[in-house]
């Protein structure tokens, strides 16, 4: 279990003391510090009361011993991960020392590559650091390999911490060492060749025998290492019982390391220093990340770097294997010249070509299907070649999605003429970029033009300075990283306070799905208030989500600011915040109340999570009165109707005033409104019609979907489900037509008549697609699973992975409904009359 302290996973800046790491921080991805974690992972939790949920004290001794055992097991995992990265580190130091001897040997000859003084400066203290770590590794390795619960190793970490003085000397010399190496490279071709490709031995059990690394990258490793060691001490302490002999020793080592780190952080932050600004100040990297740029009409993925005084847009060059990767600068804008054009000023900006929703949904389905194939291959110990092929396919599809789904414009304008357009999928991120730039612009900035050499140096520094290493797609995640949550998150946005003056306020909710954030829900606007009380509930579908973001806006009613581009968001962000979706905390049956603080504003909300396999269950109603959860045949018989009253009324209302509503049936209505309508229909209340005419149209659409979802068996029946799945898979059009029509005919009359009634309605909705943006495919995606998903008893047989069922079955369910939606009108009497022409076996 290597927790990957190696390579580039950790933020190697060392500019934040590990003790200040927020809970759930990315730096320690596998440690869960959630307050509800129970049973406790470390026996220490009971004594120090560090945010562990209270548990009854009786019977704690056995639990305590078990937890202590679990804690010790975790220690072994943490240590073996650290040992593996320590081996890599020693190999890196060895690679750095390798050229030192031959260089020293030539220094005294008539043709020296470097002088002894230069060698001394560049390789200062590397030998000492190597010996310290070699000794540490050789002592720790056997302890981890012959692990038992009595192993002690605190003294080794304490000794390592006590030798940090050598690192202090290294750090003090680091800048001069880098500058010397740089100068020598420029003036001496031989040394340049040596320093560009140092060979680092691969770990013992790895396939790679060597990797090539630059000297500059290797010289940074010792600085990086202190940060790593401190983080490991954190983890070890967390999983060491307080009465363990190692506990005080590790505490001491952590204290020394943290003090050392905070002392050097003030002196050095080498990852962020680049060339200097016109005023001679150091130019630092403030923020970087991947954004989609609309360039010459097509979408391109760019890595954007925000420095102290310049925004630089780059792309990663294609390089041969083993070569050092480089960025290519596409353009840059000095912040002194950068302005954000308002929508009305950006008339000349290109129109954004938006990919239809159904294409994006299709691609998500494909990705989910490939994910379940990968899981199956792994479960069956499939060939790694096949898995790699699937992963490659998945990456290509996810990359397409990443490129094509963003639609929120983020415009950058250079006062000297040129404009640039990025597309983002999240307004949260757009405002983060905008705020970061505006904060820097408050300083006294000068305009400038970079010479080609300066631009080259600055672009060259991007590779070393970047903080975001991977394109944000899920296929870049390691297998042991949290896959995120799949299912439904119910969120109630209660209220907010802390506004200085009255305003028209609303909130939006964003979650990450497929690696990037998208907006999923929006409250109504609460007018002219400092304390909005929304109390609205939303059901948000999660697709591998790890975070929830809330943004609070002031609504803009100024007509001059509203522009034609419907993805433009001109409302003002009053505050924004985010929380991690911790699986342990969310997966309870009860609501969990929380507050997000943002800019002095506090937004109160509650949430609970239903996993996808839970939400796939149909729960038959115990009652036979009412309409929800009652068999459709019972309801139509009781009402003496062919189509249930609820279906007719909801459809009539949607056709009256919702058929042109953008996202009708896709956008979720307020859950409290839906529950109110459900109660009224169930009670057969005489005020139904009055209530329907006053209710938000999305709530009425949501009530219709809920009715079909809560049927004790799907509208297209459990009995015929396998046959629908087989029929849709037929490739011969005539056979498919024959089979699909025969299946409809096999439905009980109330089911068939209701289905045909709904089908014609959905076709009418899709006719308004240019206005409501709901295509047949979108509607099939929304209604397919609702009308076909088998009930609990039926689906038990193949309840495997939640994401697995989701992808495969749902795709087929969507296809079945889409088949009927695209089919010429089907009449009940025609169907029944043609019964003779078809085979009767299903």
Tab-separated table of C-alpha atoms in Angstrom, residues 88-497:
chain	number	residue	atom	x	y	z
A	88	UNK	CA	13.014	6.895	-4.435
A	89	UNK	CA	14.507	9.887	-2.579
A	90	UNK	CA	17.770	8.048	-1.855
A	91	UNK	CA	17.994	7.052	-5.528
A	92	UNK	CA	17.506	10.704	-6.485
A	93	UNK	CA	20.287	11.845	-4.152
A	94	UNK	CA	22.527	9.078	-5.545
A	95	UNK	CA	21.850	10.294	-9.096
A	96	UNK	CA	22.819	13.811	-8.044
A	97	UNK	CA	26.061	12.624	-6.457
A	98	UNK	CA	27.028	10.424	-9.397
A	99	UNK	CA	28.557	13.184	-11.601
A	100	UNK	CA	30.265	14.827	-8.611
A	101	UNK	CA	33.279	12.482	-8.512
A	102	UNK	CA	34.209	12.690	-12.229
A	103	UNK	CA	33.663	16.458	-12.105
A	104	UNK	CA	36.031	16.724	-9.140
A	105	UNK	CA	38.573	14.574	-10.955
A	106	UNK	CA	38.603	16.882	-13.999
A	107	UNK	CA	38.693	20.030	-11.830
A	108	UNK	CA	42.420	19.634	-11.198
A	109	UNK	CA	43.280	18.869	-14.855
A	110	UNK	CA	44.154	21.337	-17.565
A	111	UNK	CA	40.612	21.164	-18.983
A	112	UNK	CA	38.222	21.347	-16.028
A	113	UNK	CA	34.472	21.201	-16.678
A	114	UNK	CA	33.835	23.085	-13.408
A	115	UNK	CA	36.119	24.598	-10.776
A	116	UNK	CA	36.310	23.003	-7.339
A	117	UNK	CA	34.574	26.072	-5.918
A	118	UNK	CA	31.641	25.652	-8.334
A	119	UNK	CA	31.357	21.924	-7.547
A	120	UNK	CA	31.399	22.710	-3.829
A	121	UNK	CA	28.596	25.272	-4.278
A	122	UNK	CA	26.336	23.149	-6.500
A	123	UNK	CA	26.621	19.886	-4.512
A	124	UNK	CA	26.794	21.518	-1.068
A	125	UNK	CA	25.674	19.129	1.736
A	126	UNK	CA	24.165	16.552	-0.676
A	127	UNK	CA	26.604	13.837	0.514
A	128	UNK	CA	25.674	14.456	4.185
A	129	UNK	CA	21.941	14.388	3.445
A	130	UNK	CA	22.410	11.149	1.496
A	131	UNK	CA	24.226	9.460	4.408
A	132	UNK	CA	21.606	10.561	6.965
A	133	UNK	CA	18.760	9.124	4.903
A	134	UNK	CA	20.592	5.950	3.925
A	135	UNK	CA	21.182	5.172	7.605
A	136	UNK	CA	17.527	6.001	8.434
A	137	UNK	CA	16.261	3.784	5.588
A	138	UNK	CA	18.511	0.854	6.500
A	139	UNK	CA	17.280	0.972	10.114
A	140	UNK	CA	13.579	1.399	9.330
A	141	UNK	CA	13.292	-1.133	6.499
A	142	UNK	CA	13.704	-4.355	8.540
A	143	UNK	CA	11.277	-3.057	11.192
A	144	UNK	CA	8.531	-2.590	8.621
A	145	UNK	CA	9.267	-5.871	6.873
A	146	UNK	CA	9.126	-7.880	10.136
A	147	UNK	CA	6.187	-5.942	11.497
A	148	UNK	CA	4.447	-6.726	14.755
A	149	UNK	CA	2.534	-4.642	17.251
A	150	UNK	CA	5.586	-4.152	19.495
A	151	UNK	CA	7.750	-2.505	16.836
A	152	UNK	CA	9.114	0.869	17.921
A	153	UNK	CA	10.666	3.337	15.522
A	154	UNK	CA	10.006	6.724	17.141
A	155	UNK	CA	13.716	7.047	18.007
A	156	UNK	CA	14.611	6.824	14.280
A	157	UNK	CA	12.292	9.735	13.422
A	158	UNK	CA	13.562	11.686	16.422
A	159	UNK	CA	17.138	11.210	15.252
A	160	UNK	CA	16.209	12.212	11.700
A	161	UNK	CA	14.580	15.402	13.007
A	162	UNK	CA	17.608	16.222	15.137
A	163	UNK	CA	19.780	16.254	11.984
A	164	UNK	CA	17.732	18.960	10.251
A	165	UNK	CA	20.622	21.398	10.761
A	166	UNK	CA	22.198	19.898	7.616
A	167	UNK	CA	19.037	20.821	5.705
A	168	UNK	CA	19.221	24.366	7.050
A	169	UNK	CA	22.706	24.709	5.561
A	170	UNK	CA	21.453	23.218	2.270
A	171	UNK	CA	18.484	25.608	2.137
A	172	UNK	CA	20.655	28.666	2.841
A	173	UNK	CA	22.864	27.695	-0.080
A	174	UNK	CA	20.041	26.513	-2.411
A	175	UNK	CA	19.550	29.714	-4.392
A	176	UNK	CA	23.276	30.174	-5.062
A	177	UNK	CA	23.548	26.487	-5.990
A	178	UNK	CA	20.765	26.879	-8.582
A	179	UNK	CA	22.207	30.097	-10.014
A	180	UNK	CA	25.683	28.552	-10.244
A	181	UNK	CA	24.330	25.445	-11.982
A	182	UNK	CA	22.377	27.667	-14.411
A	183	UNK	CA	25.431	29.798	-15.260
A	184	UNK	CA	27.716	26.790	-15.665
A	185	UNK	CA	25.140	25.176	-17.964
A	186	UNK	CA	25.087	28.223	-20.194
A	187	UNK	CA	28.850	28.524	-20.386
A	188	UNK	CA	29.809	24.860	-20.551
A	189	UNK	CA	28.202	22.472	-23.037
A	190	UNK	CA	29.545	19.354	-21.298
A	191	UNK	CA	28.007	20.330	-17.986
A	192	UNK	CA	24.772	21.269	-19.735
A	193	UNK	CA	24.556	17.750	-21.197
A	194	UNK	CA	25.210	16.225	-17.766
A	195	UNK	CA	22.706	18.422	-15.916
A	196	UNK	CA	19.889	17.951	-18.421
A	197	UNK	CA	19.667	14.191	-18.017
A	198	UNK	CA	20.638	12.623	-14.732
A	199	UNK	CA	19.681	8.969	-14.514
A	200	UNK	CA	17.650	8.048	-11.424
A	201	UNK	CA	17.377	4.362	-10.550
A	202	UNK	CA	13.821	3.042	-10.357
A	203	UNK	CA	12.527	1.356	-7.144
A	204	UNK	CA	13.566	-2.294	-6.699
A	205	UNK	CA	10.248	-3.804	-7.694
A	206	UNK	CA	9.405	-1.425	-10.524
A	207	UNK	CA	9.661	-2.239	-14.232
A	208	UNK	CA	11.393	1.038	-15.034
A	209	UNK	CA	15.115	0.688	-14.542
A	210	UNK	CA	15.895	4.414	-14.871
A	211	UNK	CA	14.214	7.753	-15.381
A	212	UNK	CA	15.865	10.932	-16.650
A	213	UNK	CA	15.596	14.013	-14.446
A	214	UNK	CA	17.226	17.439	-14.654
A	215	UNK	CA	19.726	18.543	-12.043
A	216	UNK	CA	17.532	21.517	-11.213
A	217	UNK	CA	14.593	19.229	-10.377
A	218	UNK	CA	16.806	17.004	-8.208
A	219	UNK	CA	18.258	19.945	-6.287
A	220	UNK	CA	14.730	20.824	-5.226
A	221	UNK	CA	14.045	17.357	-3.775
A	222	UNK	CA	15.625	17.896	-0.315
A	223	UNK	CA	13.407	20.940	0.276
A	224	UNK	CA	10.400	18.926	-0.755
A	225	UNK	CA	11.422	16.060	1.516
A	226	UNK	CA	11.192	17.969	4.790
A	227	UNK	CA	7.566	18.779	4.027
A	228	UNK	CA	6.859	15.115	3.239
A	229	UNK	CA	8.509	13.836	6.424
A	230	UNK	CA	6.470	16.277	8.496
A	231	UNK	CA	3.233	15.075	6.909
A	232	UNK	CA	4.152	11.455	7.607
A	233	UNK	CA	4.814	12.313	11.253
A	234	UNK	CA	1.310	13.794	11.360
A	235	UNK	CA	-0.181	10.570	10.048
A	236	UNK	CA	1.873	8.345	12.318
A	237	UNK	CA	0.873	10.308	15.400
A	238	UNK	CA	-2.754	10.100	14.441
A	239	UNK	CA	-2.541	6.300	14.375
A	240	UNK	CA	-0.309	5.780	17.401
A	241	UNK	CA	-2.064	5.122	20.726
A	242	UNK	CA	-1.127	7.754	23.351
A	243	UNK	CA	0.315	5.103	25.661
A	244	UNK	CA	2.605	3.658	22.968
A	245	UNK	CA	6.341	4.210	23.679
A	246	UNK	CA	6.713	5.877	20.246
A	247	UNK	CA	4.117	8.537	20.970
A	248	UNK	CA	6.267	11.108	22.860
A	249	UNK	CA	9.221	10.546	20.482
A	250	UNK	CA	7.076	11.183	17.372
A	251	UNK	CA	5.555	14.254	19.044
A	252	UNK	CA	9.026	15.611	19.657
A	253	UNK	CA	10.117	14.880	16.064
A	254	UNK	CA	7.000	16.615	14.712
A	255	UNK	CA	7.605	19.692	16.885
A	256	UNK	CA	11.216	20.004	15.664
A	257	UNK	CA	10.192	19.502	12.011
A	258	UNK	CA	7.389	22.042	12.163
A	259	UNK	CA	9.566	24.692	13.777
A	260	UNK	CA	12.221	24.050	11.152
A	261	UNK	CA	9.665	24.294	8.326
A	262	UNK	CA	8.197	27.564	9.507
A	263	UNK	CA	11.691	29.032	9.849
A	264	UNK	CA	12.718	28.123	6.298
A	265	UNK	CA	9.408	29.033	4.723
A	266	UNK	CA	10.058	32.636	5.542
A	267	UNK	CA	13.409	32.487	3.754
A	268	UNK	CA	12.577	30.406	0.714
A	269	UNK	CA	9.755	29.562	-1.589
A	270	UNK	CA	11.704	28.426	-4.628
A	271	UNK	CA	8.808	26.869	-6.513
A	272	UNK	CA	7.129	30.199	-6.950
A	273	UNK	CA	9.986	32.532	-7.736
A	274	UNK	CA	10.404	33.250	-11.434
A	275	UNK	CA	11.965	36.173	-13.256
A	276	UNK	CA	11.446	39.653	-11.877
A	277	UNK	CA	8.816	42.313	-12.622
A	278	UNK	CA	9.753	45.658	-14.258
A	279	UNK	CA	10.153	47.082	-10.756
A	280	UNK	CA	12.741	44.467	-9.896
A	281	UNK	CA	10.400	42.556	-7.568
A	282	UNK	CA	10.210	38.799	-7.815
A	283	UNK	CA	7.498	37.611	-10.139
A	284	UNK	CA	5.522	34.888	-8.358
A	285	UNK	CA	2.982	32.351	-9.519
A	286	UNK	CA	-0.313	33.092	-7.765
A	287	UNK	CA	-2.720	30.635	-9.421
A	288	UNK	CA	-2.760	28.147	-12.268
A	289	UNK	CA	-5.202	25.678	-13.757
A	290	UNK	CA	-6.699	24.168	-16.894
A	291	UNK	CA	-9.248	26.245	-18.833
A	292	UNK	CA	-10.946	25.792	-22.197
A	293	UNK	CA	-10.180	28.602	-24.643
A	294	UNK	CA	-12.276	29.354	-27.698
A	295	UNK	CA	-9.579	30.008	-30.264
A	296	UNK	CA	-10.341	30.528	-33.967
A	297	UNK	CA	-13.741	28.974	-33.492
A	298	UNK	CA	-12.558	25.758	-31.861
A	299	UNK	CA	-12.173	24.698	-28.247
A	300	UNK	CA	-8.624	24.172	-26.936
A	301	UNK	CA	-7.482	23.030	-23.513
A	302	UNK	CA	-4.978	25.533	-22.069
A	303	UNK	CA	-2.946	25.694	-18.895
A	304	UNK	CA	-3.336	29.256	-17.617
A	305	UNK	CA	-0.787	30.810	-15.236
A	306	UNK	CA	-1.468	33.944	-13.205
A	307	UNK	CA	1.733	35.660	-12.056
A	308	UNK	CA	2.114	38.769	-9.887
A	309	UNK	CA	1.781	41.071	-12.897
A	310	UNK	CA	0.887	38.955	-15.933
A	311	UNK	CA	-1.626	36.344	-17.117
A	312	UNK	CA	0.006	33.744	-19.342
A	313	UNK	CA	-1.890	31.224	-21.459
A	314	UNK	CA	0.136	28.137	-22.403
A	315	UNK	CA	-0.236	24.654	-23.797
A	316	UNK	CA	1.860	21.625	-23.025
A	317	UNK	CA	4.141	20.786	-25.921
A	318	UNK	CA	4.189	17.239	-27.247
A	319	UNK	CA	7.570	15.804	-26.284
A	320	UNK	CA	9.296	12.523	-26.909
A	321	UNK	CA	9.175	9.974	-24.106
A	322	UNK	CA	11.715	10.689	-21.381
A	323	UNK	CA	12.226	14.266	-22.539
A	324	UNK	CA	11.580	17.093	-20.110
A	325	UNK	CA	8.089	18.454	-20.733
A	326	UNK	CA	7.804	22.067	-21.793
A	327	UNK	CA	5.070	24.677	-22.149
A	328	UNK	CA	4.479	26.725	-25.228
A	329	UNK	CA	3.186	30.268	-24.627
A	330	UNK	CA	0.078	31.030	-26.709
A	331	UNK	CA	-0.330	34.620	-25.429
A	332	UNK	CA	0.120	36.776	-22.360
A	333	UNK	CA	-1.521	39.956	-21.044
A	334	UNK	CA	0.212	42.228	-18.495
A	335	UNK	CA	-2.282	42.768	-15.655
A	336	UNK	CA	-1.841	46.532	-16.051
A	337	UNK	CA	-3.435	46.183	-19.520
A	338	UNK	CA	-6.037	43.545	-18.633
A	339	UNK	CA	-9.715	44.446	-18.415
A	340	UNK	CA	-12.867	42.340	-18.109
A	341	UNK	CA	-15.261	43.541	-20.811
A	342	UNK	CA	-18.890	43.756	-19.691
A	343	UNK	CA	-21.333	41.686	-21.764
A	344	UNK	CA	-22.533	44.693	-23.739
A	345	UNK	CA	-18.946	45.640	-24.615
A	346	UNK	CA	-18.171	42.195	-25.889
A	347	UNK	CA	-20.351	42.296	-28.982
A	348	UNK	CA	-17.373	41.504	-31.205
A	349	UNK	CA	-16.595	38.350	-29.193
A	350	UNK	CA	-17.370	35.121	-31.048
A	351	UNK	CA	-20.670	33.377	-30.359
A	352	UNK	CA	-20.237	30.276	-28.257
A	353	UNK	CA	-21.206	27.059	-30.026
A	354	UNK	CA	-22.991	25.068	-27.313
A	355	UNK	CA	-23.010	21.282	-27.613
A	356	UNK	CA	-26.577	19.900	-27.209
A	357	UNK	CA	-27.248	18.399	-23.788
A	358	UNK	CA	-28.139	15.007	-25.176
A	359	UNK	CA	-24.659	14.618	-26.728
A	360	UNK	CA	-23.075	15.393	-23.353
A	361	UNK	CA	-25.452	12.949	-21.640
A	362	UNK	CA	-24.620	10.279	-24.230
A	363	UNK	CA	-20.936	10.727	-23.534
A	364	UNK	CA	-21.482	10.454	-19.770
A	365	UNK	CA	-23.321	7.185	-20.377
A	366	UNK	CA	-20.432	5.917	-22.473
A	367	UNK	CA	-17.924	6.841	-19.760
A	368	UNK	CA	-20.031	5.124	-17.078
A	369	UNK	CA	-20.258	2.020	-19.245
A	370	UNK	CA	-16.469	1.930	-19.741
A	371	UNK	CA	-15.993	2.441	-15.974
A	372	UNK	CA	-18.093	-0.611	-15.226
A	373	UNK	CA	-16.164	-2.606	-17.835
A	374	UNK	CA	-12.908	-1.621	-16.125
A	375	UNK	CA	-14.379	-2.730	-12.759
A	376	UNK	CA	-15.479	-6.048	-14.279
A	377	UNK	CA	-12.047	-6.642	-15.850
A	378	UNK	CA	-10.393	-5.923	-12.493
A	379	UNK	CA	-12.799	-8.177	-10.622
A	380	UNK	CA	-12.133	-10.988	-13.115
A	381	UNK	CA	-8.376	-10.330	-12.899
A	382	UNK	CA	-8.502	-9.328	-16.559
A	383	UNK	CA	-5.472	-8.640	-18.701
A	384	UNK	CA	-3.768	-5.366	-17.900
A	385	UNK	CA	-3.577	-4.728	-21.645
A	386	UNK	CA	-7.372	-4.784	-21.925
A	387	UNK	CA	-7.707	-2.538	-18.875
A	388	UNK	CA	-5.191	-0.090	-20.296
A	389	UNK	CA	-7.091	-0.007	-23.582
A	390	UNK	CA	-10.351	0.728	-21.754
A	391	UNK	CA	-8.683	3.406	-19.645
A	392	UNK	CA	-7.290	5.062	-22.750
A	393	UNK	CA	-10.767	5.075	-24.288
A	394	UNK	CA	-12.186	6.477	-21.076
A	395	UNK	CA	-9.593	9.241	-20.995
A	396	UNK	CA	-10.404	10.211	-24.594
A	397	UNK	CA	-14.130	10.388	-23.804
A	398	UNK	CA	-13.600	12.309	-20.578
A	399	UNK	CA	-11.282	14.697	-22.365
A	400	UNK	CA	-13.979	15.331	-24.971
A	401	UNK	CA	-16.476	16.037	-22.189
A	402	UNK	CA	-14.077	18.371	-20.416
A	403	UNK	CA	-13.526	20.280	-23.643
A	404	UNK	CA	-17.137	20.451	-24.807
A	405	UNK	CA	-19.279	20.911	-21.717
A	406	UNK	CA	-18.142	24.362	-20.448
A	407	UNK	CA	-20.436	27.171	-21.649
A	408	UNK	CA	-20.018	30.084	-19.190
A	409	UNK	CA	-17.987	32.787	-20.957
A	410	UNK	CA	-14.991	34.338	-19.187
A	411	UNK	CA	-13.675	37.185	-21.306
A	412	UNK	CA	-10.247	38.764	-21.034
A	413	UNK	CA	-9.444	41.924	-22.952
A	414	UNK	CA	-6.068	43.540	-23.533
A	415	UNK	CA	-6.369	47.346	-23.592
A	416	UNK	CA	-4.099	47.293	-26.616
A	417	UNK	CA	-6.661	45.519	-28.691
A	418	UNK	CA	-6.943	41.746	-28.506
A	419	UNK	CA	-9.690	39.870	-26.681
A	420	UNK	CA	-9.649	36.277	-25.475
A	421	UNK	CA	-12.511	34.010	-24.497
A	422	UNK	CA	-12.422	31.131	-22.033
A	423	UNK	CA	-15.380	28.842	-21.370
A	424	UNK	CA	-15.930	27.522	-17.851
A	425	UNK	CA	-18.444	25.064	-16.483
A	426	UNK	CA	-18.547	26.733	-13.085
A	427	UNK	CA	-19.292	30.336	-12.155
A	428	UNK	CA	-17.482	29.654	-8.883
A	429	UNK	CA	-14.229	29.097	-10.747
A	430	UNK	CA	-14.852	32.063	-12.993
A	431	UNK	CA	-15.204	34.310	-9.963
A	432	UNK	CA	-12.084	32.789	-8.335
A	433	UNK	CA	-10.035	33.739	-11.408
A	434	UNK	CA	-11.599	37.157	-11.610
A	435	UNK	CA	-11.042	37.880	-7.897
A	436	UNK	CA	-7.425	36.692	-7.993
A	437	UNK	CA	-6.699	39.012	-10.951
A	438	UNK	CA	-8.542	41.988	-9.418
A	439	UNK	CA	-6.692	41.573	-6.121
A	440	UNK	CA	-3.343	41.801	-7.936
A	441	UNK	CA	-4.565	44.767	-9.970
A	442	UNK	CA	-5.052	46.774	-6.765
A	443	UNK	CA	-1.258	47.058	-6.562
A	444	UNK	CA	0.591	49.678	-8.554
A	445	UNK	CA	1.313	47.695	-11.724
A	446	UNK	CA	3.296	48.749	-14.769
A	447	UNK	CA	2.669	47.811	-18.366
A	448	UNK	CA	5.562	46.071	-20.143
A	449	UNK	CA	6.509	43.968	-23.128
A	450	UNK	CA	8.492	40.781	-22.581
A	451	UNK	CA	11.507	40.179	-24.793
A	452	UNK	CA	11.538	36.759	-26.448
A	453	UNK	CA	14.219	35.590	-23.995
A	454	UNK	CA	12.207	36.802	-20.982
A	455	UNK	CA	9.106	35.114	-22.329
A	456	UNK	CA	11.069	31.903	-22.834
A	457	UNK	CA	12.392	31.997	-19.250
A	458	UNK	CA	8.939	32.728	-17.839
A	459	UNK	CA	7.275	29.976	-19.896
A	460	UNK	CA	10.129	27.636	-18.980
A	461	UNK	CA	9.453	28.275	-15.292
A	462	UNK	CA	5.788	27.264	-15.656
A	463	UNK	CA	6.576	23.551	-15.680
A	464	UNK	CA	8.393	23.712	-12.341
A	465	UNK	CA	6.034	26.201	-10.720
A	466	UNK	CA	2.672	24.701	-11.672
A	467	UNK	CA	0.495	23.515	-8.816
A	468	UNK	CA	-2.087	21.706	-10.967
A	469	UNK	CA	-0.381	18.727	-12.594
A	470	UNK	CA	-3.184	16.673	-14.067
A	471	UNK	CA	-6.039	17.435	-16.415
A	472	UNK	CA	-9.148	17.266	-14.212
A	473	UNK	CA	-10.628	13.987	-15.455
A	474	UNK	CA	-11.429	10.983	-13.292
A	475	UNK	CA	-9.232	8.622	-15.314
A	476	UNK	CA	-6.232	10.524	-13.919
A	477	UNK	CA	-7.180	9.462	-10.394
A	478	UNK	CA	-5.341	6.634	-8.704
A	479	UNK	CA	-7.313	3.501	-7.948
A	480	UNK	CA	-7.085	4.084	-4.219
A	481	UNK	CA	-8.387	7.636	-4.441
A	482	UNK	CA	-11.959	8.166	-3.357
A	483	UNK	CA	-14.230	7.575	-6.358
A	484	UNK	CA	-16.674	10.141	-4.943
A	485	UNK	CA	-20.375	9.668	-4.325
A	486	UNK	CA	-22.895	8.211	-6.783
A	487	UNK	CA	-26.556	8.784	-6.033
A	488	UNK	CA	-28.770	11.647	-4.928
A	489	UNK	CA	-27.947	14.480	-2.554
A	490	UNK	CA	-30.957	16.170	-1.002
A	491	UNK	CA	-30.150	19.737	-0.015
A	492	UNK	CA	-32.425	22.223	1.746
A	493	UNK	CA	-31.173	25.799	1.453
A	494	UNK	CA	-32.696	27.409	4.557
A	495	UNK	CA	-31.612	31.017	4.898
A	496	UNK	CA	-28.728	33.468	4.901
A	497	UNK	CA	-27.698	36.409	7.023
